[in-house]
XYZ file of C-alpha atoms in Angstrom:
716
model
C -23.859 -8.363 -71.288
C -22.182 -6.448 -74.130
C -19.387 -4.086 -73.213
C -18.327 -0.814 -74.814
C -14.761 -0.688 -76.032
C -12.626 2.345 -75.072
C -9.282 3.426 -76.472
C -6.493 2.077 -74.321
C -3.849 4.769 -74.757
C -5.353 7.536 -72.604
C -5.830 5.187 -69.663
C -2.216 4.024 -69.905
C -1.045 7.612 -69.974
C -3.004 8.441 -66.800
C -1.619 5.461 -64.848
C 1.915 6.161 -66.016
C 1.607 9.749 -64.797
C 0.153 8.763 -61.412
C 2.670 5.976 -60.944
C 5.708 8.208 -61.505
C 4.358 10.995 -59.280
C 3.397 8.627 -56.457
C 6.814 7.014 -56.425
C 8.364 10.461 -56.060
C 6.003 11.195 -53.183
C 6.822 7.898 -51.414
C 10.446 8.978 -51.539
C 9.485 12.364 -50.055
C 7.764 10.602 -47.129
C 7.508 12.572 -43.904
C 10.470 14.907 -44.301
C 10.442 18.422 -42.986
C 9.206 19.979 -46.200
C 6.107 17.778 -46.278
C 5.425 18.336 -42.582
C 5.582 22.098 -43.106
C 3.052 21.822 -45.923
C 0.688 19.744 -43.795
C 0.903 21.969 -40.720
C 0.395 25.081 -42.878
C -3.103 23.800 -43.730
C -4.065 23.411 -40.065
C -5.964 26.339 -38.558
C -8.607 24.882 -36.213
C -11.270 27.320 -35.038
C -12.184 25.374 -31.885
C -15.297 23.686 -33.228
C -15.858 20.197 -31.844
C -17.229 17.305 -33.854
C -18.498 14.144 -32.163
C -16.545 11.866 -34.430
C -16.870 8.530 -32.621
C -20.465 7.738 -33.704
C -19.599 8.799 -37.270
C -16.632 6.416 -37.221
C -18.947 3.630 -36.032
C -21.192 4.152 -39.068
C -18.171 4.228 -41.377
C -17.018 0.925 -39.930
C -20.496 -0.482 -40.488
C -20.384 0.586 -44.165
C -16.999 -1.015 -44.739
C -18.019 -4.193 -42.934
C -21.070 -4.643 -45.135
C -19.565 -3.367 -48.372
C -16.133 -4.940 -48.377
C -16.689 -8.407 -49.868
C -14.572 -11.401 -50.684
C -14.069 -11.987 -54.373
C -15.794 -15.376 -54.266
C -18.896 -14.031 -52.547
C -19.798 -10.897 -54.461
C -17.986 -11.102 -57.757
C -19.814 -14.363 -58.480
C -23.127 -12.742 -57.595
C -23.878 -15.024 -54.617
C -25.834 -13.578 -51.688
C -23.156 -14.722 -49.244
C -22.077 -11.193 -48.452
C -25.290 -9.351 -49.177
C -26.077 -8.687 -45.520
C -29.797 -7.953 -45.256
C -30.095 -8.377 -41.494
C -29.971 -5.093 -39.588
C -26.989 -5.445 -37.268
C -25.832 -1.878 -37.746
C -24.300 0.210 -35.027
C -25.921 3.412 -36.311
C -26.483 5.691 -33.301
C -29.929 7.134 -32.775
C -31.685 10.168 -31.274
C -29.608 13.385 -31.434
C -27.075 11.910 -33.863
C -29.171 13.148 -36.813
C -28.429 16.701 -35.707
C -24.705 16.027 -35.839
C -24.837 14.667 -39.385
C -27.230 17.352 -40.559
C -24.645 20.019 -39.786
C -21.926 18.043 -41.609
C -23.926 16.568 -44.491
C -22.995 19.202 -47.045
C -19.304 19.064 -46.128
C -19.261 15.274 -46.435
C -21.050 15.527 -49.775
C -18.548 18.160 -50.968
C -15.584 15.972 -50.052
C -17.146 12.889 -51.678
C -17.614 14.854 -54.903
C -14.037 16.099 -54.690
C -12.818 12.517 -54.290
C -14.951 11.288 -57.198
C -13.821 14.052 -59.562
C -10.148 14.371 -58.744
C -9.533 10.635 -58.454
C -11.231 9.611 -61.683
C -9.054 11.532 -64.087
C -5.613 10.458 -63.069
C -4.928 13.477 -60.863
C -2.093 14.250 -58.486
C -2.648 12.199 -55.288
C -0.505 14.531 -53.169
C -2.241 17.595 -54.606
C -5.664 16.063 -53.951
C -4.665 15.223 -50.372
C -3.451 18.781 -49.736
C -6.643 20.177 -51.282
C -8.734 18.083 -48.882
C -6.605 19.256 -45.941
C -7.245 22.857 -47.020
C -10.979 22.157 -47.240
C -10.849 20.843 -43.681
C -8.456 23.506 -42.384
C -10.698 24.646 -39.499
C -11.198 21.137 -38.103
C -9.095 19.159 -35.628
C -6.872 16.315 -36.842
C -9.317 13.591 -35.801
C -12.214 15.398 -37.502
C -10.229 15.744 -40.749
C -9.611 11.995 -40.799
C -13.156 10.922 -39.912
C -14.931 13.381 -42.265
C -12.713 12.304 -45.181
C -13.399 8.670 -44.380
C -17.139 9.418 -44.197
C -17.057 10.944 -47.671
C -15.176 7.944 -49.045
C -17.576 5.559 -47.284
C -20.480 7.178 -49.178
C -18.812 6.567 -52.552
C -17.525 3.154 -51.590
C -20.876 2.061 -50.204
C -22.764 3.208 -53.307
C -20.282 1.390 -55.550
C -20.649 -1.943 -53.744
C -24.389 -1.559 -53.288
C -24.740 -1.585 -57.063
C -22.177 -4.405 -57.423
C -24.007 -6.564 -54.878
C -27.503 -6.031 -56.257
C -26.857 -5.892 -60.001
C -27.573 -9.604 -60.537
C -31.074 -9.471 -59.032
C -32.271 -5.855 -58.995
C -33.235 -4.301 -62.397
C -32.373 -0.768 -61.265
C -28.969 -1.821 -59.994
C -28.408 -3.823 -63.169
C -29.035 -0.774 -65.351
C -26.760 1.452 -63.271
C -24.060 -1.218 -63.337
C -24.383 -1.419 -67.134
C -23.940 2.318 -67.536
C -20.860 2.179 -65.257
C -19.666 -1.007 -66.962
C -19.409 -2.671 -63.550
C -20.432 -6.106 -64.855
C -16.919 -6.359 -66.270
C -15.726 -6.898 -62.682
C -17.147 -10.419 -62.882
C -15.407 -10.935 -66.181
C -12.032 -9.960 -64.703
C -12.483 -11.624 -61.305
C -9.226 -13.607 -61.379
C -7.211 -10.540 -62.398
C -8.873 -8.371 -59.774
C -8.222 -10.606 -56.773
C -4.795 -9.086 -55.842
C -6.208 -5.594 -56.348
C -9.212 -6.138 -54.059
C -7.079 -7.826 -51.427
C -4.746 -4.817 -51.438
C -7.720 -2.452 -51.304
C -9.298 -4.262 -48.358
C -5.959 -4.374 -46.539
C -5.458 -0.636 -46.982
C -9.014 0.188 -45.833
C -8.476 -1.881 -42.695
C -5.162 -0.137 -41.989
C -6.792 3.285 -42.480
C -9.650 2.393 -40.122
C -7.142 1.180 -37.523
C -5.273 4.501 -37.643
C -8.520 6.496 -37.524
C -9.671 4.501 -34.493
C -6.380 5.169 -32.673
C -6.542 8.911 -33.467
C -10.099 9.129 -32.128
C -9.073 7.154 -29.034
C -6.265 9.624 -28.445
C -8.622 12.604 -28.495
C -10.834 10.907 -25.888
C -8.095 10.399 -23.288
C -9.310 11.820 -19.949
C -7.446 15.076 -19.347
C -7.812 14.770 -15.559
C -5.481 11.764 -15.591
C -3.024 12.689 -18.355
C -1.545 16.016 -19.445
C -0.211 17.317 -22.736
C 3.284 17.217 -21.237
C 3.239 13.450 -20.773
C 5.947 12.008 -23.062
C 3.581 9.552 -24.775
C 1.016 12.321 -25.418
C 3.706 14.555 -26.888
C 4.865 11.692 -29.107
C 1.357 11.077 -30.469
C 0.639 14.800 -30.876
C 3.794 15.335 -32.916
C 2.857 12.371 -35.105
C -0.763 13.400 -35.753
C -0.090 15.651 -38.813
C 1.786 12.868 -40.644
C -0.763 10.252 -39.579
C -3.604 12.465 -40.839
C -1.854 13.137 -44.138
C -1.147 9.480 -44.904
C -4.631 8.427 -43.840
C -6.243 10.918 -46.233
C -3.642 10.094 -48.882
C -4.670 6.435 -48.555
C -8.350 7.380 -48.945
C -7.416 9.189 -52.155
C -5.616 6.058 -53.396
C -8.655 3.902 -52.549
C -10.941 6.333 -54.390
C -8.643 6.224 -57.414
C -8.781 2.443 -57.276
C -12.606 2.391 -57.264
C -12.756 4.926 -60.103
C -10.421 2.773 -62.192
C -12.959 -0.067 -62.148
C -15.446 1.921 -64.218
C -15.179 0.797 -67.846
C -12.495 -1.664 -66.880
C -10.719 -3.534 -69.700
C -8.512 -6.566 -69.523
C -5.666 -4.965 -71.511
C -5.029 -2.638 -68.571
C -3.785 -5.514 -66.385
C -0.313 -3.912 -66.115
C -1.859 -0.766 -64.667
C -3.905 -2.920 -62.279
C -0.758 -4.632 -61.032
C 0.936 -1.266 -60.511
C -2.049 0.087 -58.601
C -2.178 -3.040 -56.385
C 1.504 -2.540 -55.584
C 0.901 1.109 -54.699
C -2.010 0.159 -52.429
C 0.116 -2.487 -50.702
C 2.940 0.014 -50.203
C 0.534 2.509 -48.672
C -0.977 -0.212 -46.475
C 2.505 -1.075 -45.201
C 3.232 2.564 -44.359
C -0.158 3.162 -42.715
C 0.206 -0.079 -40.732
C 3.548 1.171 -39.397
C 1.875 4.443 -38.408
C -0.836 2.453 -36.631
C 1.702 0.362 -34.717
C 3.478 3.504 -33.561
C 0.236 5.141 -32.431
C -0.879 1.925 -30.765
C 2.352 1.599 -28.770
C 2.212 5.237 -27.646
C -1.462 4.909 -26.730
C -0.621 1.844 -24.663
C 1.814 4.025 -22.710
C -0.906 6.665 -22.339
C -3.369 4.084 -20.996
C -0.724 2.760 -18.630
C -0.125 6.300 -17.355
C -3.873 6.856 -16.944
C -4.318 3.584 -15.057
C -1.449 4.475 -12.756
C -2.990 7.889 -12.104
C -6.404 6.339 -11.441
C -4.883 3.796 -9.077
C -2.962 6.545 -7.283
C -6.115 8.641 -6.922
C -8.020 5.623 -5.612
C -5.151 4.928 -3.212
C -5.312 8.479 -1.846
C -9.093 8.113 -1.556
C -8.545 5.038 0.612
C -6.031 6.908 2.747
C -8.528 9.734 3.282
C -11.328 7.286 4.042
C -9.325 5.560 6.765
C -8.369 8.936 8.242
C -12.014 10.049 8.410
C -14.462 9.191 11.157
C -17.553 7.270 10.017
C -20.819 6.221 11.616
C -20.279 2.663 10.377
C -17.877 0.593 8.292
C -19.904 0.500 5.057
C -17.931 3.129 3.073
C -14.657 1.476 4.033
C -15.850 -1.972 2.995
C -17.260 -0.673 -0.306
C -13.949 0.973 -1.137
C -11.940 -2.144 -0.279
C -14.183 -4.569 -2.153
C -14.922 -2.387 -5.218
C -16.139 -3.156 -7.879
C -17.794 -6.230 -6.351
C -20.122 -5.419 -3.474
C -20.840 -9.043 -2.753
C -19.075 -11.777 -0.852
C -19.438 -15.537 -0.823
C -19.639 -17.775 2.214
C -16.713 -20.151 1.742
C -17.743 -23.722 1.171
C -21.416 -22.986 0.433
C -20.581 -20.364 -2.257
C -23.718 -18.508 -1.177
C -23.560 -14.844 -2.193
C -24.287 -12.091 0.310
C -24.168 -8.307 0.076
C -21.550 -6.503 2.119
C -24.448 -5.001 4.080
C -24.157 -8.205 6.130
C -20.930 -6.821 7.634
C -22.314 -3.423 8.518
C -21.516 -2.287 12.085
C -19.628 -5.494 12.877
C -16.024 -6.143 13.793
C -14.501 -7.321 10.507
C -11.313 -9.378 10.404
C -9.686 -9.248 6.966
C -7.612 -12.387 6.459
C -5.134 -11.219 3.833
C -2.879 -13.801 2.217
C -1.679 -15.085 -1.117
C -2.789 -18.431 -2.541
C 0.028 -20.211 -0.674
C -1.700 -19.727 2.667
C -0.831 -22.746 4.879
C -3.684 -25.212 5.340
C -2.801 -25.270 9.036
C -3.753 -21.601 9.295
C -7.130 -22.286 7.712
C -7.712 -25.292 9.976
C -6.903 -23.492 13.248
C -8.731 -20.317 12.286
C -11.710 -22.459 11.277
C -11.641 -24.165 14.668
C -11.548 -20.821 16.496
C -14.299 -19.452 14.250
C -16.609 -22.437 14.624
C -16.121 -23.124 18.319
C -16.243 -19.527 19.521
C -19.349 -19.148 21.732
C -19.325 -15.339 21.713
C -18.967 -14.745 17.969
C -22.668 -14.218 17.444
C -23.431 -12.246 20.581
C -24.640 -8.687 20.210
C -21.704 -7.278 22.170
C -18.869 -8.717 20.045
C -20.293 -9.514 16.655
C -17.448 -10.161 14.237
C -16.947 -11.776 10.866
C -13.890 -12.969 8.964
C -13.369 -12.113 5.283
C -10.670 -13.847 3.254
C -8.983 -11.330 0.985
C -6.449 -13.156 -1.206
C -3.819 -11.122 -3.055
C -3.155 -12.639 -6.487
C -0.829 -11.951 -9.402
C -2.986 -10.155 -11.970
C -0.190 -10.074 -14.572
C 0.597 -13.791 -14.665
C 0.091 -15.700 -17.953
C -3.405 -16.963 -18.705
C -2.499 -20.620 -18.101
C -1.064 -19.765 -14.676
C -4.161 -17.725 -13.846
C -6.412 -20.666 -14.673
C -4.431 -22.881 -12.283
C -4.525 -20.140 -9.665
C -8.310 -19.843 -9.988
C -8.698 -23.567 -9.364
C -6.459 -23.260 -6.297
C -8.476 -20.255 -5.092
C -11.697 -22.249 -5.305
C -10.131 -25.189 -3.462
C -8.941 -22.949 -0.620
C -12.276 -21.123 -0.560
C -14.117 -24.420 -0.112
C -12.055 -25.101 3.048
C -13.270 -21.912 4.725
C -16.424 -21.379 6.750
C -16.270 -17.573 6.599
C -16.719 -14.945 3.912
C -14.363 -14.415 0.996
C -14.179 -12.107 -2.001
C -15.885 -13.439 -5.119
C -13.051 -12.810 -7.576
C -9.678 -11.568 -6.272
C -8.556 -10.779 -9.837
C -11.086 -7.929 -10.023
C -9.965 -6.185 -6.834
C -8.753 -2.631 -7.479
C -4.927 -2.515 -7.805
C -4.993 0.556 -5.544
C -6.461 -1.618 -2.778
C -3.581 -4.085 -3.168
C -1.147 -1.150 -3.046
C -2.804 0.065 0.160
C -2.641 -3.397 1.722
C 1.051 -3.727 0.920
C 2.157 -0.210 1.798
C -0.093 0.717 4.711
C -0.555 -2.728 6.282
C 2.885 -4.116 5.304
C 1.550 -7.252 3.632
C 4.261 -9.335 1.970
C 3.248 -12.961 1.336
C 2.978 -13.870 5.042
C -0.679 -13.851 6.122
C -1.996 -10.934 8.157
C -5.305 -10.394 9.950
C -6.452 -6.767 9.787
C -9.024 -5.891 12.441
C -11.613 -3.216 11.569
C -13.958 -1.986 14.272
C -17.700 -1.393 13.592
C -16.888 2.171 12.411
C -14.292 0.925 9.941
C -11.285 2.102 11.945
C -8.175 -0.085 11.970
C -7.930 -1.596 15.446
C -4.892 -3.620 14.385
C -3.054 -3.848 11.062
C -2.124 -7.416 11.981
C -4.025 -9.180 14.729
C -3.050 -12.690 13.653
C -0.550 -13.094 16.510
C -3.232 -12.079 19.008
C -5.698 -14.507 17.451
C -3.175 -17.354 17.774
C -2.371 -16.527 21.416
C -5.800 -15.671 22.849
C -8.367 -16.415 20.135
C -11.442 -14.201 20.153
C -10.798 -13.128 23.745
C -8.572 -10.499 22.134
C -11.435 -8.713 20.324
C -11.232 -5.912 19.200
C -7.522 -6.742 18.860
C -6.424 -3.252 19.887
C -3.097 -2.342 21.513
C -4.931 -1.631 24.750
C -6.571 -5.062 24.708
C -3.241 -6.727 24.027
C -1.617 -4.949 26.981
C -4.501 -5.945 29.265
C -4.239 -9.606 28.283
C -0.477 -9.686 28.865
C -0.890 -8.138 32.312
C -3.020 -11.086 33.399
C -0.754 -13.711 31.772
C 2.029 -15.691 33.449
C 4.491 -18.227 32.104
C 3.301 -21.763 32.456
C 1.905 -24.790 30.747
C -1.517 -23.176 30.321
C -0.031 -20.309 28.286
C 2.159 -22.707 26.321
C -0.595 -25.024 25.086
C -3.786 -23.001 25.561
C -6.359 -24.094 23.025
C -4.249 -26.969 21.729
C -4.577 -29.972 24.039
C -6.851 -29.721 27.097
C -5.989 -33.249 28.236
C -2.520 -32.032 29.265
C -4.007 -29.300 31.454
C -6.454 -31.814 32.920
C -3.618 -34.206 33.695
C -1.607 -31.529 35.489
C -4.733 -30.580 37.431
C -4.725 -34.100 38.857
C -1.232 -33.549 40.268
C 0.684 -35.277 37.481
C 4.064 -34.005 36.304
C 4.123 -32.963 32.624
C 7.278 -33.252 30.581
C 7.161 -31.787 27.092
C 10.145 -32.388 24.884
C 11.134 -31.802 21.262
C 13.806 -32.013 18.603
C 14.483 -34.632 15.971
C 17.511 -36.514 17.324
C 15.872 -39.916 17.695
C 18.782 -41.388 19.705
C 18.518 -38.586 22.252
C 14.721 -39.114 22.356
C 15.181 -42.826 23.119
C 17.709 -42.130 25.896
C 15.726 -39.268 27.427
C 12.335 -41.010 27.493
C 13.855 -44.218 28.891
C 15.696 -42.314 31.606
C 12.607 -40.164 32.407
C 10.427 -43.261 32.808
C 12.989 -44.823 35.142
C 13.129 -41.630 37.225
C 9.322 -41.459 37.446
C 9.227 -45.048 38.662
C 11.955 -44.470 41.213
C 10.418 -41.170 42.404
C 6.936 -42.717 42.551
C 5.395 -39.938 40.466
C 3.081 -39.901 37.482
C 5.106 -38.385 34.646
C 3.301 -37.654 31.369
C 5.798 -37.416 28.517
C 4.612 -35.462 25.447
C 6.593 -35.019 22.240
C 5.807 -31.655 20.587
C 8.154 -31.987 17.616
C 9.942 -29.184 15.820
C 8.726 -26.192 13.842
C 8.616 -26.260 10.037
C 9.643 -29.908 9.815
C 6.332 -31.677 9.258
C 7.603 -34.747 7.423
C 10.505 -35.296 9.829
C 8.175 -34.927 12.828
C 5.815 -37.427 11.195
C 8.664 -39.950 10.938
C 9.674 -39.306 14.556
C 6.055 -39.751 15.673
C 5.975 -43.082 13.893
C 9.078 -44.297 15.753
C 7.752 -43.029 19.093
C 4.474 -44.818 18.478
C 6.097 -48.078 17.389
C 8.501 -48.139 20.356
C 5.925 -46.767 22.864
C 8.315 -44.040 23.974
C 5.766 -41.370 24.966
C 2.640 -39.505 24.003
C 2.726 -37.349 20.859
C 0.370 -35.244 18.747
C -0.631 -37.345 15.772
C -2.412 -34.295 14.370
C 0.544 -32.312 13.049
C -1.554 -29.135 12.961
C -1.206 -29.147 16.765
C 2.586 -29.126 16.358
C 2.358 -26.248 13.883
C 0.063 -24.305 16.225
C 2.318 -24.857 19.240
C 5.329 -23.275 17.551
C 3.285 -20.609 15.764
C 1.876 -19.448 19.111
C 5.416 -19.130 20.524
C 6.500 -17.100 17.474
C 3.367 -14.963 17.908
C 4.226 -14.322 21.563
C 7.701 -13.182 20.569
C 6.273 -10.912 17.843
C 3.773 -9.425 20.295
C 6.437 -8.721 22.911
C 8.826 -7.220 20.363
C 6.078 -5.013 18.954
C 5.446 -3.573 22.400
C 9.171 -2.941 22.961
C 9.791 -5.692 25.519
C 13.204 -7.341 25.975
C 14.538 -10.363 27.863
C 15.993 -7.984 30.468
C 12.599 -6.535 31.437
C 10.084 -9.239 30.544
C 10.311 -12.781 31.988
C 7.752 -14.223 29.560
C 9.756 -12.959 26.607
C 12.869 -14.539 28.132
C 11.145 -17.926 28.313
C 9.697 -17.620 24.803
C 13.083 -16.779 23.308
C 14.650 -19.687 25.181
C 12.045 -22.090 23.775
C 12.578 -20.770 20.259
C 16.350 -21.055 20.637
C 15.827 -24.693 21.663
C 13.895 -25.195 18.441
C 16.667 -23.509 16.455
C 19.245 -26.048 17.624
C 19.853 -29.523 16.252
C 19.555 -31.112 19.708
C 16.649 -32.075 21.910
C 15.202 -30.121 24.821
C 12.728 -30.612 27.655
C 10.276 -28.581 29.747
C 9.032 -30.044 33.027
C 6.023 -28.572 34.792
C 3.779 -29.492 37.683
C 3.188 -29.438 41.377
C 0.352 -29.903 43.814
C -3.007 -28.649 42.423
C -3.315 -26.040 45.213
C 0.190 -24.601 44.706
C 1.666 -22.236 42.124
C 2.895 -23.948 38.998
C 6.645 -24.393 38.735
C 8.239 -24.837 35.324
C 11.786 -25.932 34.467
C 13.443 -26.184 31.079
C 16.775 -27.255 29.721
C 18.593 -28.110 26.535
C 18.817 -31.749 25.498
C 22.232 -32.625 26.896
C 21.618 -31.022 30.293
C 18.034 -32.351 30.564
C 19.239 -35.894 29.840
C 22.149 -35.581 32.282
C 19.753 -34.318 34.994
C 17.518 -37.384 34.544
C 20.515 -39.699 34.587
C 21.812 -38.021 37.787
C 18.532 -38.524 39.650
C 20.342 -40.280 42.466
C 22.176 -37.025 43.247
C 18.989 -34.997 43.739
C 16.583 -37.701 44.815
C 16.436 -36.426 48.381
C 15.764 -32.870 47.149
C 12.846 -34.187 45.095
C 11.342 -35.582 48.286
C 12.020 -32.460 50.365
C 11.143 -29.579 48.005
C 9.243 -31.345 45.250
C 10.162 -33.022 41.981
C 10.000 -30.018 39.644
C 11.897 -27.589 41.951
C 14.592 -30.206 42.515
C 14.808 -30.894 38.761
C 15.108 -27.159 38.118
C 17.834 -26.719 40.726
C 19.925 -29.571 39.329
C 19.555 -28.149 35.810
C 20.985 -24.889 37.150
C 23.967 -26.668 38.726
C 24.792 -28.459 35.486
C 24.488 -25.325 33.406
C 27.717 -24.263 31.748
C 28.538 -20.713 30.627
C 29.660 -22.177 27.307
C 26.712 -22.255 24.920
C 25.713 -21.566 21.340
C 22.100 -20.517 21.002
C 20.377 -19.869 17.704
C 17.166 -17.914 17.364
C 15.475 -18.298 13.979
C 12.801 -15.684 13.387
C 10.349 -16.507 10.589
C 10.319 -13.460 8.319
C 8.563 -10.853 10.433
C 9.374 -8.115 7.926
C 10.217 -4.743 9.387
C 9.527 -5.847 12.967
C 12.911 -7.249 14.011
C 14.840 -4.847 16.256
C 18.485 -4.192 15.560
C 19.484 -5.557 18.965
C 18.408 -8.906 20.429
C 20.108 -10.273 23.522
C 20.660 -13.911 24.364
C 18.051 -15.232 26.793
C 20.748 -17.232 28.565
C 23.665 -14.838 29.064
C 22.114 -11.450 28.211
C 24.808 -10.612 25.663
C 23.798 -9.172 22.252
C 23.321 -11.894 19.681
C 25.051 -11.745 16.321
C 22.713 -11.332 13.385
C 22.964 -13.496 10.267
C 20.796 -13.810 7.194
C 19.636 -17.321 6.416
C 17.981 -18.383 3.157
C 16.144 -21.644 3.503
C 14.502 -23.995 1.029
C 12.756 -26.890 2.735
C 10.353 -29.126 0.834
C 9.310 -30.778 4.096
């Protein structure tokens, strides 16, 4: 197509003038004088404009109109998007635009006229700010962008269609737009700079609109981040509109374009890039401050949700549904462990609910024992004591993505081991719920079992110790129930191994003597078991020896079991979960007694429990002997390893007593005679946070024990 030649001098004069003035204005930047000018134009009258849907349309225009040089400048249909994927809002949005149509048209005309003759960019920007004086900062930005989008869209509509639409071809000829194809290689830097600046402007506009939509009920104008954004809005608005003016000037310069103006094109591309850099910096600042605003809002929302939970638990309810909904929000479904079958939380309505709260490092032993209690319990499904367990894992929501993926796999593996309910996705649980669990129920890594009654009231903020001691006999796991159960309990073998190994109880019921022993000194174990067997033979009694290991030493106990088995030293629990449960129950008894204010001075069971745990805390062995005729009261004797071994070896000295008063009483009496006031007992308490009293007395001599802090890392 033929082109019309224009004199070059006037165009050079215009670009020289604009270039010099713009450089002066870049130097001026955002100093006080400029800020005063900008603020002087701002006199909002309170009118509100729904700018978000307008901004969506503007984004749609730029997305469709902004091409790559290869696609449109070569006339290919690659970027001529004919499919209707627009985000144009419907219904009452026409009313919004109808009221603003003339203003948008006026601004678009102002941009076309003032930017096509080499005008003053700063002056044009200030004129537009004066035109929009009665509007808010976000409205000024969006309405100016809307006006530019009209001009920009019309320009590219002609450019895109001129190769195949006769009307567009004629309009393009009159505007000399076909020369764009001719100068495609020269124009590439200019269009890249233009597209970069438009994107930066849209980013800033989006952040400004976001800022105006912040919920006032969760963030005030006095919040530091809000004040920072508010103080920056005038400058952000100015440079956004100033950038629109530069883009309009750029589009106007393409009309009647000639190759000899390549120097001016280079200058304009540099100016656009400089503006894009400045506007991008503005965007980054707004983005960082908005992130602080969102963080503040989230914290406020979480705090409000937390207080809602507090109020809910303080209020009486007819059932537990509101409580469960609040705890499990936003998911109102659960899954049944291994089956992954989904159920609505309605399934828990008016039931006792036990919330098993843990992290993803929950011991497999806990799952195994709880599963056994859950599956074997004959009263779980009765109408009187209906209860269900719900696993509620607490996870790290802020961990890196790769760690989260590993954690999700671990969650699914643990979930598949459980027969009860669990949350579907612990990463979606409200942070306020986690805060409540940690602050109100004192959760800190170590598993807890929160008992909720059918009305949603907290019967116990941690019933796990009661579950380990008495199983579901402790329902509803209240303080009153705990006191009742302790009143009927007495120290003996049944309390020690209840629910672990019934064969031991059966054996004692037949009149056999039971000797449980522990530790990990294999030489002591060999000597003690050999001596005990010799004593049993000499005393003509049936003595059942049972090795119960040591707490938190699974691998070492496994090795000891192997030696005991190979050398036929005694019975032992080959299932190490039994060993774990034995010691966990003793720790639970101590926790229960401490919680109720008991001491070794006023509670004989607590004295025995502390003695057993101090045995476990030593490096030596120990033994507990129990038994007697089936129709008599059980007698139980215990001693540390050295004294227990010495008592067995001294059997000849108390042999006659064993005949006269019975084996266990005689054993107990000789232990007492050998007892020395010199001792060093250690009691290791496994991280019962906030529940350890300041004063604990020795179970042996009643003197206050010294308190030490021990940090332990054991891969066993």
